[in-house]
Coordinates of C-alpha atoms and ligand atoms in Angstrom, one line a residue:
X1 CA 0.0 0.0 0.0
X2 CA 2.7 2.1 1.4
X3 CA 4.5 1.7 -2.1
X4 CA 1.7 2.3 -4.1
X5 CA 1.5 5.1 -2.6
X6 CA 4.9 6.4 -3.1
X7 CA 4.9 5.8 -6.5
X8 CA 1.7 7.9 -7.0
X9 CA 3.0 11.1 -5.1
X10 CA 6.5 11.1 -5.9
X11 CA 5.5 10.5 -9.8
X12 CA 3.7 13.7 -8.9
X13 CA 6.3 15.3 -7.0
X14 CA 9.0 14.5 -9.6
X15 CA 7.4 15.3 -12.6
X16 CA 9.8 13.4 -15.6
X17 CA 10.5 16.8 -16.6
X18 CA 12.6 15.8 -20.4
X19 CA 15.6 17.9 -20.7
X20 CA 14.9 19.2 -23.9
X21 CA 17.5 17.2 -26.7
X22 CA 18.2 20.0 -28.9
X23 CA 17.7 23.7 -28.2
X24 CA 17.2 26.4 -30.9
X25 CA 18.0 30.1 -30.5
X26 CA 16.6 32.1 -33.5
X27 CA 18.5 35.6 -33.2
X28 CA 17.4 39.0 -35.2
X29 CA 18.6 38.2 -38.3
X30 CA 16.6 34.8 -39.4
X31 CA 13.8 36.4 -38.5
X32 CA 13.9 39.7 -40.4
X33 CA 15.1 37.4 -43.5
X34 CA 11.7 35.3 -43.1
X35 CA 9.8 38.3 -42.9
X36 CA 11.4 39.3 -46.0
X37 CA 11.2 36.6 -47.8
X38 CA 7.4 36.2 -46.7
X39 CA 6.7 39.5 -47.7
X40 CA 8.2 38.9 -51.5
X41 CA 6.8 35.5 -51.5
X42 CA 3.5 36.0 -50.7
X43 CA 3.2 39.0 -53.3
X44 CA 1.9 41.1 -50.6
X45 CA 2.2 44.7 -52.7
X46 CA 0.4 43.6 -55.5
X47 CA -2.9 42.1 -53.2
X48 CA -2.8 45.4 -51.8
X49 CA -2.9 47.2 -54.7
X50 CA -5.8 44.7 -56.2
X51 CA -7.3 44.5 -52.6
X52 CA -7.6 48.4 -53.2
X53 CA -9.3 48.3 -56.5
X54 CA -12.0 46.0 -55.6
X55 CA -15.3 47.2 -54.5
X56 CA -16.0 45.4 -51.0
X57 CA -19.5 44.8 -49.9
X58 CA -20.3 46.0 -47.3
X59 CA -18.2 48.8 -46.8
X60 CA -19.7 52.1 -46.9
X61 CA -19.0 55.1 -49.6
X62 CA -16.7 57.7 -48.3
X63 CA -18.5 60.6 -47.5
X64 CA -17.5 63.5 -50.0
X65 CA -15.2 61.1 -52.0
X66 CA -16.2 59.1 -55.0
X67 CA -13.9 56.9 -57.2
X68 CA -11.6 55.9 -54.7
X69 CA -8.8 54.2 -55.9
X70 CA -5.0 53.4 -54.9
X71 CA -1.6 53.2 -56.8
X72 CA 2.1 53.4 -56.3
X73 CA 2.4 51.6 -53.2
X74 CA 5.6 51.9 -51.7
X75 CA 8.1 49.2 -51.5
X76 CA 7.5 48.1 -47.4
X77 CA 10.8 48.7 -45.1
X78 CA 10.0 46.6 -42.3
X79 CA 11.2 46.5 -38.8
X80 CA 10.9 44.0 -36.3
X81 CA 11.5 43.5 -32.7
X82 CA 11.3 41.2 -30.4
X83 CA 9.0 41.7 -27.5
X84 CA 10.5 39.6 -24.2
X85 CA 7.6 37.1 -23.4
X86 CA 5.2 37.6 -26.3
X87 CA 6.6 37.4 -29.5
X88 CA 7.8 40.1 -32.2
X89 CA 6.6 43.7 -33.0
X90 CA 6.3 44.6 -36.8
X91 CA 6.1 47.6 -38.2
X92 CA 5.9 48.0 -41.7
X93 CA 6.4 51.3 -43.3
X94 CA 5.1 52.2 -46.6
X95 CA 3.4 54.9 -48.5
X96 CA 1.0 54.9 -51.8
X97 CA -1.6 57.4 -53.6
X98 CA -5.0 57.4 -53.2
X99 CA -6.6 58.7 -56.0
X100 CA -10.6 60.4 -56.1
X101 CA -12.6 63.4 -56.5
X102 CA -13.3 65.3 -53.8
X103 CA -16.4 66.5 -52.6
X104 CA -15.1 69.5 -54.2
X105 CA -15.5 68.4 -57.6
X106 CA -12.1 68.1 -58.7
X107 CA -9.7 65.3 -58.8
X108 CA -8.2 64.6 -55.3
X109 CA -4.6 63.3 -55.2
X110 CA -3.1 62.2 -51.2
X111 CA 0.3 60.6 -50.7
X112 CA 0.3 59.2 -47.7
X113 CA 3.0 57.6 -45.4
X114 CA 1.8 55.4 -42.8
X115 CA 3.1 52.8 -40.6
X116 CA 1.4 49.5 -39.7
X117 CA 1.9 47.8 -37.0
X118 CA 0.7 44.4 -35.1
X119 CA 2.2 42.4 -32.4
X120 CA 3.0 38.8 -33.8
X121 CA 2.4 36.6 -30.4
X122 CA 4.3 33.5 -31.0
X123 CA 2.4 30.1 -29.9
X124 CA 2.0 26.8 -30.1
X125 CA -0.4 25.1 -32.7
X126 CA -2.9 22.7 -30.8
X127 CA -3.2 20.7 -33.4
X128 CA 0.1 20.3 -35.3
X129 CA 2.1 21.0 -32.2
X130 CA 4.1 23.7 -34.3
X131 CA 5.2 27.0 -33.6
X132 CA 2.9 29.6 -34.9
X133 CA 2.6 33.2 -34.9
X134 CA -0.7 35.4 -35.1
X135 CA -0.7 38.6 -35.3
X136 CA -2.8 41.1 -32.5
X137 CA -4.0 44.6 -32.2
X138 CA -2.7 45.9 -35.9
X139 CA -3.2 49.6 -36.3
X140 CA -2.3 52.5 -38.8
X141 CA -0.3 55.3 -37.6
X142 CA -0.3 58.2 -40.9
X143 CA 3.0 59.5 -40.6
X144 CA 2.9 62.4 -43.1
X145 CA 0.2 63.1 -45.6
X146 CA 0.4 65.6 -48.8
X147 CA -2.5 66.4 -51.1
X148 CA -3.7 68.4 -54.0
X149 CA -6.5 70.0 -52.0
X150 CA -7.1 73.8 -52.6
X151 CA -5.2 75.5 -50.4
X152 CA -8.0 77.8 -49.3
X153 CA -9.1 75.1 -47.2
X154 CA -8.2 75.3 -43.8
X155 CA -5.5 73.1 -43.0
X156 CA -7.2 71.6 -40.0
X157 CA -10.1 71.0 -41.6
X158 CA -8.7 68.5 -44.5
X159 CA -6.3 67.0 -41.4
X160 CA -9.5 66.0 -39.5
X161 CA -11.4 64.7 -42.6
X162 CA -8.3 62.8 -44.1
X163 CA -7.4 61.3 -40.6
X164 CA -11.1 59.8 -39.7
X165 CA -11.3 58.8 -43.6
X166 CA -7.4 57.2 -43.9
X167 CA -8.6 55.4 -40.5
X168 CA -11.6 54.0 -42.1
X169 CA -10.2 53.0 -44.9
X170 CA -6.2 51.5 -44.5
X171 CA -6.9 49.3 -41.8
X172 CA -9.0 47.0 -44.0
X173 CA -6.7 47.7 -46.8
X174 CA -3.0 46.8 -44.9
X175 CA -3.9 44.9 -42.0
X176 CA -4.6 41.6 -44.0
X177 CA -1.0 42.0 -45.6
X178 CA 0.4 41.4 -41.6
X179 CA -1.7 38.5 -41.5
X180 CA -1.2 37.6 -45.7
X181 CA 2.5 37.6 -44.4
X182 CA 2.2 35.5 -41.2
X183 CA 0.5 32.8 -43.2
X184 CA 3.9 32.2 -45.1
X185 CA 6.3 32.6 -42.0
X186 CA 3.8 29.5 -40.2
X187 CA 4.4 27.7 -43.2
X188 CA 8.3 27.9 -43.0
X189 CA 7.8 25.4 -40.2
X190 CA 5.3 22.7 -41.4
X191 CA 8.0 20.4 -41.8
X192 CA 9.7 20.9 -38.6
X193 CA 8.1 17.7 -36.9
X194 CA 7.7 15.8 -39.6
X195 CA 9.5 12.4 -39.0
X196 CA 12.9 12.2 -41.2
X197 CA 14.8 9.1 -41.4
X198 CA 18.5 7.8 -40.6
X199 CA 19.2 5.1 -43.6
X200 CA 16.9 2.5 -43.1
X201 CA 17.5 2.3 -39.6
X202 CA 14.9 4.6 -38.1
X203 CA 13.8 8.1 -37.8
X204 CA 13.9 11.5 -35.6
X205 CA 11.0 14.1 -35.2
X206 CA 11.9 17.7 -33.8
X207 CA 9.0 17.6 -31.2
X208 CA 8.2 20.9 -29.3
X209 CA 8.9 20.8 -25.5
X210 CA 6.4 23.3 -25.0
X211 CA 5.4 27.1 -26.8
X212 CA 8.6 28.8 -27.7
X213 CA 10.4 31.7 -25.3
X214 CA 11.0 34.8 -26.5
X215 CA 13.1 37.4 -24.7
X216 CA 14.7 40.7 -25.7
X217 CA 17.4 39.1 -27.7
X218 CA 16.3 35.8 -29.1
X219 CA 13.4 33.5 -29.9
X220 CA 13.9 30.2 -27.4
X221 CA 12.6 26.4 -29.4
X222 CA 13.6 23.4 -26.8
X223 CA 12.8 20.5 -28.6
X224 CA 12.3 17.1 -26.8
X225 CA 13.4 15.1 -30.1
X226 CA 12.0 11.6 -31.0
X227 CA 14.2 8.7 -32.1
X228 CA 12.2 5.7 -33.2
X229 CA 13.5 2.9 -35.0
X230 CA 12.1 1.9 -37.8
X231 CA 10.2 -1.1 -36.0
X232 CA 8.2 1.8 -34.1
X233 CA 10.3 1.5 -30.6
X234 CA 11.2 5.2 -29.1
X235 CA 14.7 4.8 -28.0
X236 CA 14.4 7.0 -24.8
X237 CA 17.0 9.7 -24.5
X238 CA 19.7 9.2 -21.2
X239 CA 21.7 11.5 -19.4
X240 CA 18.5 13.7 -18.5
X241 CA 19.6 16.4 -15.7
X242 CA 22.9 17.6 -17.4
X243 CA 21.4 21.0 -18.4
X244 CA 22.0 22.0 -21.5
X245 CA 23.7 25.7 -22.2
X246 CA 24.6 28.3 -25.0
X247 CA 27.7 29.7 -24.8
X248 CA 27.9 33.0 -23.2
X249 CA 30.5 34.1 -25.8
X250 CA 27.7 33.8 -29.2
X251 CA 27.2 37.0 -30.8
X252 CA 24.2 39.0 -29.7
X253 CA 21.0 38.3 -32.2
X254 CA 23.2 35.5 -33.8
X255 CA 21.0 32.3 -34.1
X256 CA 21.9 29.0 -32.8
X257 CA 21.3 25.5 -32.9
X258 CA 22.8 23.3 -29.8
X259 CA 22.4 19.0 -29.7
X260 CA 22.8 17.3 -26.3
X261 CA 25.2 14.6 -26.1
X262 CA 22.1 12.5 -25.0
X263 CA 20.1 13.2 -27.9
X264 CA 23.3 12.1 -30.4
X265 CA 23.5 8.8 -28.6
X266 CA 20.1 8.2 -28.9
X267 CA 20.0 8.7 -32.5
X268 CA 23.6 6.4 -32.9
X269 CA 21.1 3.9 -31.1
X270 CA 19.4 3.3 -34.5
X271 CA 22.8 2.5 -36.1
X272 CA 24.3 -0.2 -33.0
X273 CA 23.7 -3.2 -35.7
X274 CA 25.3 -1.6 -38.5
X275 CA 28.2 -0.9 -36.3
X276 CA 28.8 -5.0 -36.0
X277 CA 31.3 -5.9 -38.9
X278 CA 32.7 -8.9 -40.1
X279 CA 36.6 -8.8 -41.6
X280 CA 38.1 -11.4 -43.5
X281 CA 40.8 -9.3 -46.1
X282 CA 43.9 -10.4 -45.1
X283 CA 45.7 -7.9 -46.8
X284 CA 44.5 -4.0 -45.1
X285 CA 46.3 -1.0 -45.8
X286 CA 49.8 -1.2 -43.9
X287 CA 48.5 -3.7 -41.7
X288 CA 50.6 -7.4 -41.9
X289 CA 49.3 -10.2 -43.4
X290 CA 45.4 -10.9 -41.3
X291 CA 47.2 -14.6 -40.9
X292 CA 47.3 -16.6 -38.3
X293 CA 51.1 -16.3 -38.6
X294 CA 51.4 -12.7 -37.8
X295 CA 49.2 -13.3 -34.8
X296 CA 51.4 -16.1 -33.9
X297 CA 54.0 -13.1 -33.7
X298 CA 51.8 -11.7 -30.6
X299 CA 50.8 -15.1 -29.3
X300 CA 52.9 -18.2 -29.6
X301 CA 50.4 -20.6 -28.8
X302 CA 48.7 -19.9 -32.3
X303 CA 51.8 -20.9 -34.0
X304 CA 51.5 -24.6 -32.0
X305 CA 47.6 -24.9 -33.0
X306 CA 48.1 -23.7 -36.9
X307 CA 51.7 -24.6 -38.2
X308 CA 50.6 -24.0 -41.9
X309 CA 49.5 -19.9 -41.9
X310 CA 45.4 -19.2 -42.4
X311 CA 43.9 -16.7 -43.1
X312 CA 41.7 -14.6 -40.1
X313 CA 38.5 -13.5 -40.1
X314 CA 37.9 -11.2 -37.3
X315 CA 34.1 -9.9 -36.1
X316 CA 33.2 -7.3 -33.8
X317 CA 30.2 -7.0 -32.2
X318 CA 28.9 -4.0 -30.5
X319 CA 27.0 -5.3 -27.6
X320 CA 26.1 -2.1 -25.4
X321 CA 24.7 1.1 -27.5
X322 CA 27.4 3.4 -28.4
X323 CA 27.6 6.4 -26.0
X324 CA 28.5 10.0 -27.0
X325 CA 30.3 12.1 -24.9
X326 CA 31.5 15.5 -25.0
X327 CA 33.6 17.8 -23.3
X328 CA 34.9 21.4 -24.4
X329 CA 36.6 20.8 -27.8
X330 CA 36.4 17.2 -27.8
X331 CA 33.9 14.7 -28.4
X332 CA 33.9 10.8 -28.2
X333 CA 32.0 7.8 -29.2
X334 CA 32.5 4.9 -27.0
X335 CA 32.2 1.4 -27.7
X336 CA 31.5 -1.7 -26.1
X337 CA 31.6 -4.9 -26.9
X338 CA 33.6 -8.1 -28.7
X339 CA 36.1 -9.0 -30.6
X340 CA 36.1 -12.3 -31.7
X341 CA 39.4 -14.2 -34.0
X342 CA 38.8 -16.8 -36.3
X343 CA 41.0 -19.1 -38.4
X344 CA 39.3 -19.5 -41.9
X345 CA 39.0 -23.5 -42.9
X346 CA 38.5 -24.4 -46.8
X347 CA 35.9 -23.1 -48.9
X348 CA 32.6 -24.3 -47.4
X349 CA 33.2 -24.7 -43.8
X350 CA 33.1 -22.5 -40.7
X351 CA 35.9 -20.7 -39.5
X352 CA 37.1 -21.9 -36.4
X353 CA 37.4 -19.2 -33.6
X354 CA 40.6 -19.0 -31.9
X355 CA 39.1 -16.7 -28.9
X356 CA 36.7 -13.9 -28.0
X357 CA 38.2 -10.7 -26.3
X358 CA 35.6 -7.9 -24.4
X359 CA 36.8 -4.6 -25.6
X360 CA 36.0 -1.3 -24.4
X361 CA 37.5 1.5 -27.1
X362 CA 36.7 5.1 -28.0
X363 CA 36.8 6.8 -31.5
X364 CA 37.3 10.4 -31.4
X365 CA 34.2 12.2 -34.0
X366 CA 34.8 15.0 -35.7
X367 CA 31.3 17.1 -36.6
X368 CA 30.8 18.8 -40.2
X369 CA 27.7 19.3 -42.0
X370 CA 27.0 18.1 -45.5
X371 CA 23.6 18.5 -47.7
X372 CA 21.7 20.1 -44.4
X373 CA 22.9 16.6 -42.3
X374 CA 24.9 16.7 -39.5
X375 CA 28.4 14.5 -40.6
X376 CA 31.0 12.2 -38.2
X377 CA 33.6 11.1 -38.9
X378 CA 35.8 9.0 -36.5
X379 CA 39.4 8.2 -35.9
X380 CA 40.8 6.0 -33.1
X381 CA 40.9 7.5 -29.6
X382 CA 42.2 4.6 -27.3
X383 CA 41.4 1.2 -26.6
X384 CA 40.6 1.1 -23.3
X385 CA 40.3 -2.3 -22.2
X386 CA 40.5 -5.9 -23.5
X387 CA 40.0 -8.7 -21.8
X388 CA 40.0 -12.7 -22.6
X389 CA 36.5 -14.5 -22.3
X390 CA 37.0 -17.5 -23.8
X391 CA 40.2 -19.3 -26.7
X392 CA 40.1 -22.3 -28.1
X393 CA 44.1 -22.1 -28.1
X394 CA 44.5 -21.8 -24.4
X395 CA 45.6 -19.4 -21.9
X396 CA 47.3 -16.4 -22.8
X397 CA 48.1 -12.7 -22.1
X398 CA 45.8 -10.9 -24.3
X399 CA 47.7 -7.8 -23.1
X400 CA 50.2 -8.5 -25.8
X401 CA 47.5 -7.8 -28.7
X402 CA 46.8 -4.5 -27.7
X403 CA 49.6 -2.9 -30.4
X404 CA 47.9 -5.4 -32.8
X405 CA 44.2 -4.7 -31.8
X406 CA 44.5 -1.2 -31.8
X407 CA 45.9 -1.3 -35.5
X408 CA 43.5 -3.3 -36.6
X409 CA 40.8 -0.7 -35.1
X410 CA 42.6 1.8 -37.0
X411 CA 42.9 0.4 -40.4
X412 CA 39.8 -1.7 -40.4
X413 CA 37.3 -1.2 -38.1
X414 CA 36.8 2.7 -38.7
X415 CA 36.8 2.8 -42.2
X416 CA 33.7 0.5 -41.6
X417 CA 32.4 3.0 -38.9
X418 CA 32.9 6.0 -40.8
X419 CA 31.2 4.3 -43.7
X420 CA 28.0 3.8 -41.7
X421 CA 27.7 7.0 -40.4
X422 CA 27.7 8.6 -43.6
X423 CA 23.7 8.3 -43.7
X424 CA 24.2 11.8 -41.4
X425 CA 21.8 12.6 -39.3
X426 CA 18.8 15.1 -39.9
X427 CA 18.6 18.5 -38.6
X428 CA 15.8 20.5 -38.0
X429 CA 13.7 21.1 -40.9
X430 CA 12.4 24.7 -40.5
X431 CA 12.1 28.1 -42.3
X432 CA 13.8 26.9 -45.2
X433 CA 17.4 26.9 -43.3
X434 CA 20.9 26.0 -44.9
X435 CA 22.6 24.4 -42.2
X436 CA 25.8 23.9 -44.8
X437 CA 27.2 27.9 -43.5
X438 CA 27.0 26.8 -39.9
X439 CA 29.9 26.9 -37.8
X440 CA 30.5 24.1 -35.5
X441 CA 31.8 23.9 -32.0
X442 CA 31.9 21.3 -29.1
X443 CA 31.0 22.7 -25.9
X444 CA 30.1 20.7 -22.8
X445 CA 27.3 17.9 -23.5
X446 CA 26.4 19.5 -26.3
X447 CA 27.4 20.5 -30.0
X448 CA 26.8 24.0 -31.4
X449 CA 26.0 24.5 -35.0
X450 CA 26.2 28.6 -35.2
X451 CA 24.0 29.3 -37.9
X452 CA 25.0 31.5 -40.8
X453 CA 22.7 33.0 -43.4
X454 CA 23.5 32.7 -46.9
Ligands
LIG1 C1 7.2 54.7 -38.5 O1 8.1 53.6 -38.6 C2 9.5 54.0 -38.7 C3 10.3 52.7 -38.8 O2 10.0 51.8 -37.8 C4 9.9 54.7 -37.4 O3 11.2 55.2 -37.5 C5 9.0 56.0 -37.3 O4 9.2 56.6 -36.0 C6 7.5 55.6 -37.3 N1 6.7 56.8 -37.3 C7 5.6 56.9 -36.5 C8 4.9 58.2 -36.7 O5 5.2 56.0 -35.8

């Protein structure tokens, strides 16, 4: 009862709070590039322009002004900003013509400058689980406005008609363009937790940890990622509680994509099987002869068993699922599990094993970026520890294969590592961005892609 209890109320009292896997930092600069790109994408000018033309039902004539149309809209200069706990601040700046006759009879001409602007509150959509923004409280502010009014008119007169007739009329004309404009920057991220595979092996999905942060300096994405193999099992991500951090030294408004340690295991948990490998060349790079002579050179009971030289076949089998680690600068992959020696027979029967060593070695990875995938390539740290489980050749001191081992790791088990991990494994998929520019960097537990715009 007593532990029934316990597990109820301290399930509630330590909530599995994930450490998010990957954290994103979008500075200044991606998002006034989406915006842009959004605002030429989506063809927003020339809506306007059309939207302007059209006669809306609905909307009621303009007292004193008939024929109302609009031209030369300006080219937009947009500003953003970000406001700490909401989302970003737009203001778009533009100007245009609006064209009518006046109640005076003649032909009216107004060039107006205005600004619109609208809060874009950044959230989380309930349904797709992606971030979204949606734009709040969008108002026109006429900065200057110039027209061909007689200038017997009292000044104050045509400010108080044009300001109550310019309020009527822009807000249903511009404030659709924020939202037109939104539409595309939400659609920059439809793909974002889609799942996207590693070979054949399995997949990740970017999931959202919870609605994105956004202070004066950044917009804040944690992602709690999933890696499932292709079977459908999650492979749960270790190593929660080691926080993960930016480094204080990254640019101010730079952007910024970190991957935990954890999360990089995880993921080198769909490729454990492809990392077992059988050897039987006997000639490999600089290495001697793969005979059971040269090993006889290590270990004289070999020599006794096989007097005529035969070939080896050697296979390694990686029985615990390789761990990444990573410290400032440096990052390793370690491996567990066996090494096991055969002497090849005739064509047509087994190879008979000579013995089976535990080995504990690390590979040293080296991060680059290739075709928007995240690239490792390994060399040979150390070999750690080996140690005899069973020979068919009896007893020996399997300390005296180390030099041997450890060349063999070198020149024949990476290659076949390296090879494997050439699938790369997928980045985030989100606002169309070239991870190919980004800088990388180790820091503690975590590896920093510093993202570059092209
Ligand atoms: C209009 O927007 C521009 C650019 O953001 C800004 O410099 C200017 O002060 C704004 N004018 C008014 C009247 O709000």
């Amino acid at each position: 009862m007593l532990r029934i209890l316990c597990l109820a109320l301290c399930g509630l009292l330590t909530p599995a709070r994930a450490d998010p896997g990957a954290l994103l930092r979008l500075g200044m600069d991606i998002m006034n590039r989406e915006v842009q790109n959004a605002m030429d994408e989506s063809h927003i000018l020339e809506k306007m322009a059309a939207e302007a033309g059209k006669k809306r039902p609905g909307m009621k004539p303009i007292k004193g002004i008939t024929d109302l149309k609009v031209k030369d809209v300006k080219l937009p200069v947009i500003t953003l900003s970000f406001m700490p706990g909401v989302g970003i601040f737009q203001c778009v700046s533009t100007g245009m013509t609006i064209t009518g006759k006046s109640f005076m009879g003649g032909n009216m001409e107004i060039i107006v400058v205005l600004n619109i602007t609208a809060t874009n509150r950044l959230l989380q959509d309930e349904e797709t689980g992606l971030p979204m923004f949606k734009s709040e409280g969008c108002e026109v502010i006429l900065v200057s406005v110039k027209t061909n009014l007689p200038s017997n008119m009292l000044p104050k007169v045509v400010n108080k008609f044009l300001d109550s007739t310019l309020h009527k009329v822009l807000p249903g004309l511009m404030c659709p363009a924020i939202d037109a404009v939104l539409v595309y920057v939400n659609k920059k991220w439809a793909n974002l937790n889609a799942p996207m595979p590693v070979g054949q092996m399995g997949t990740v999905k970017y999931v959202l940890t919870s609605i994105p942060t956004t202070t004066a300096n950044y917009i804040q994405v944690d992602f709690n990622p999933v890696v499932q193999q292709q079977r459908g099992d999650t492979i749960q991500l270790a190593g929660a509680g080691e926080a993960l951090e930016f480094p204080k030294d990254s640019a101010a408004g730079s952007s910024q994509l970190l991957l935990s340690a954890a999360f990089l295991t995880a993921e080198l948990a769909l490729l454990q099987k492809s990392f077992d490998v059988n050897v039987q060349d006997t000639t490999i790079g600089e290495l001697p002869p793969q005979t059971t002579e040269t090993l006889a050179g290590f270990i004289p009971e070999v020599a006794e068993a096989y007097p005529k030289p035969k070939p080896l076949v050697t296979r390694i089998r990686i029985n615990k699922p390789p761990k990444v680690t990573m410290r400032t600068g440096k990052s390793l992959l370690h491996l567990h599990g066996t090494l096991q020696m055969f002497a090849a027979r005739q064509r047509g029967r087994a190879p008979v094993s000579l013995f089976l060593l535990e080995i504990h070695f690390n590979v040293k990875i080296q991060y680059s970026v290739r075709e928007d995938r995240l690239q490792m390539a390994t060399s040979l740290d150390r070999l750690l520890s080996l140690s005899r489980r069973s020979s068919s050749i009896g007893a020996f001191n399997e300390k005296e294969l180390t030099g041997f081992i450890t060349d063999f790791l070198q020149e024949a088990y990476i290659p076949a590592i390296n090879d494997v991990l050439q699938v790369g494994l997928p980045l985030p998929d989100f606002l169309d961005m070239n991870y190919n520019l980004a800088e990388l960097d180790i820091a503690e537990n975590a590896l920093v892609l510093d993202l570059k715009l092209d």
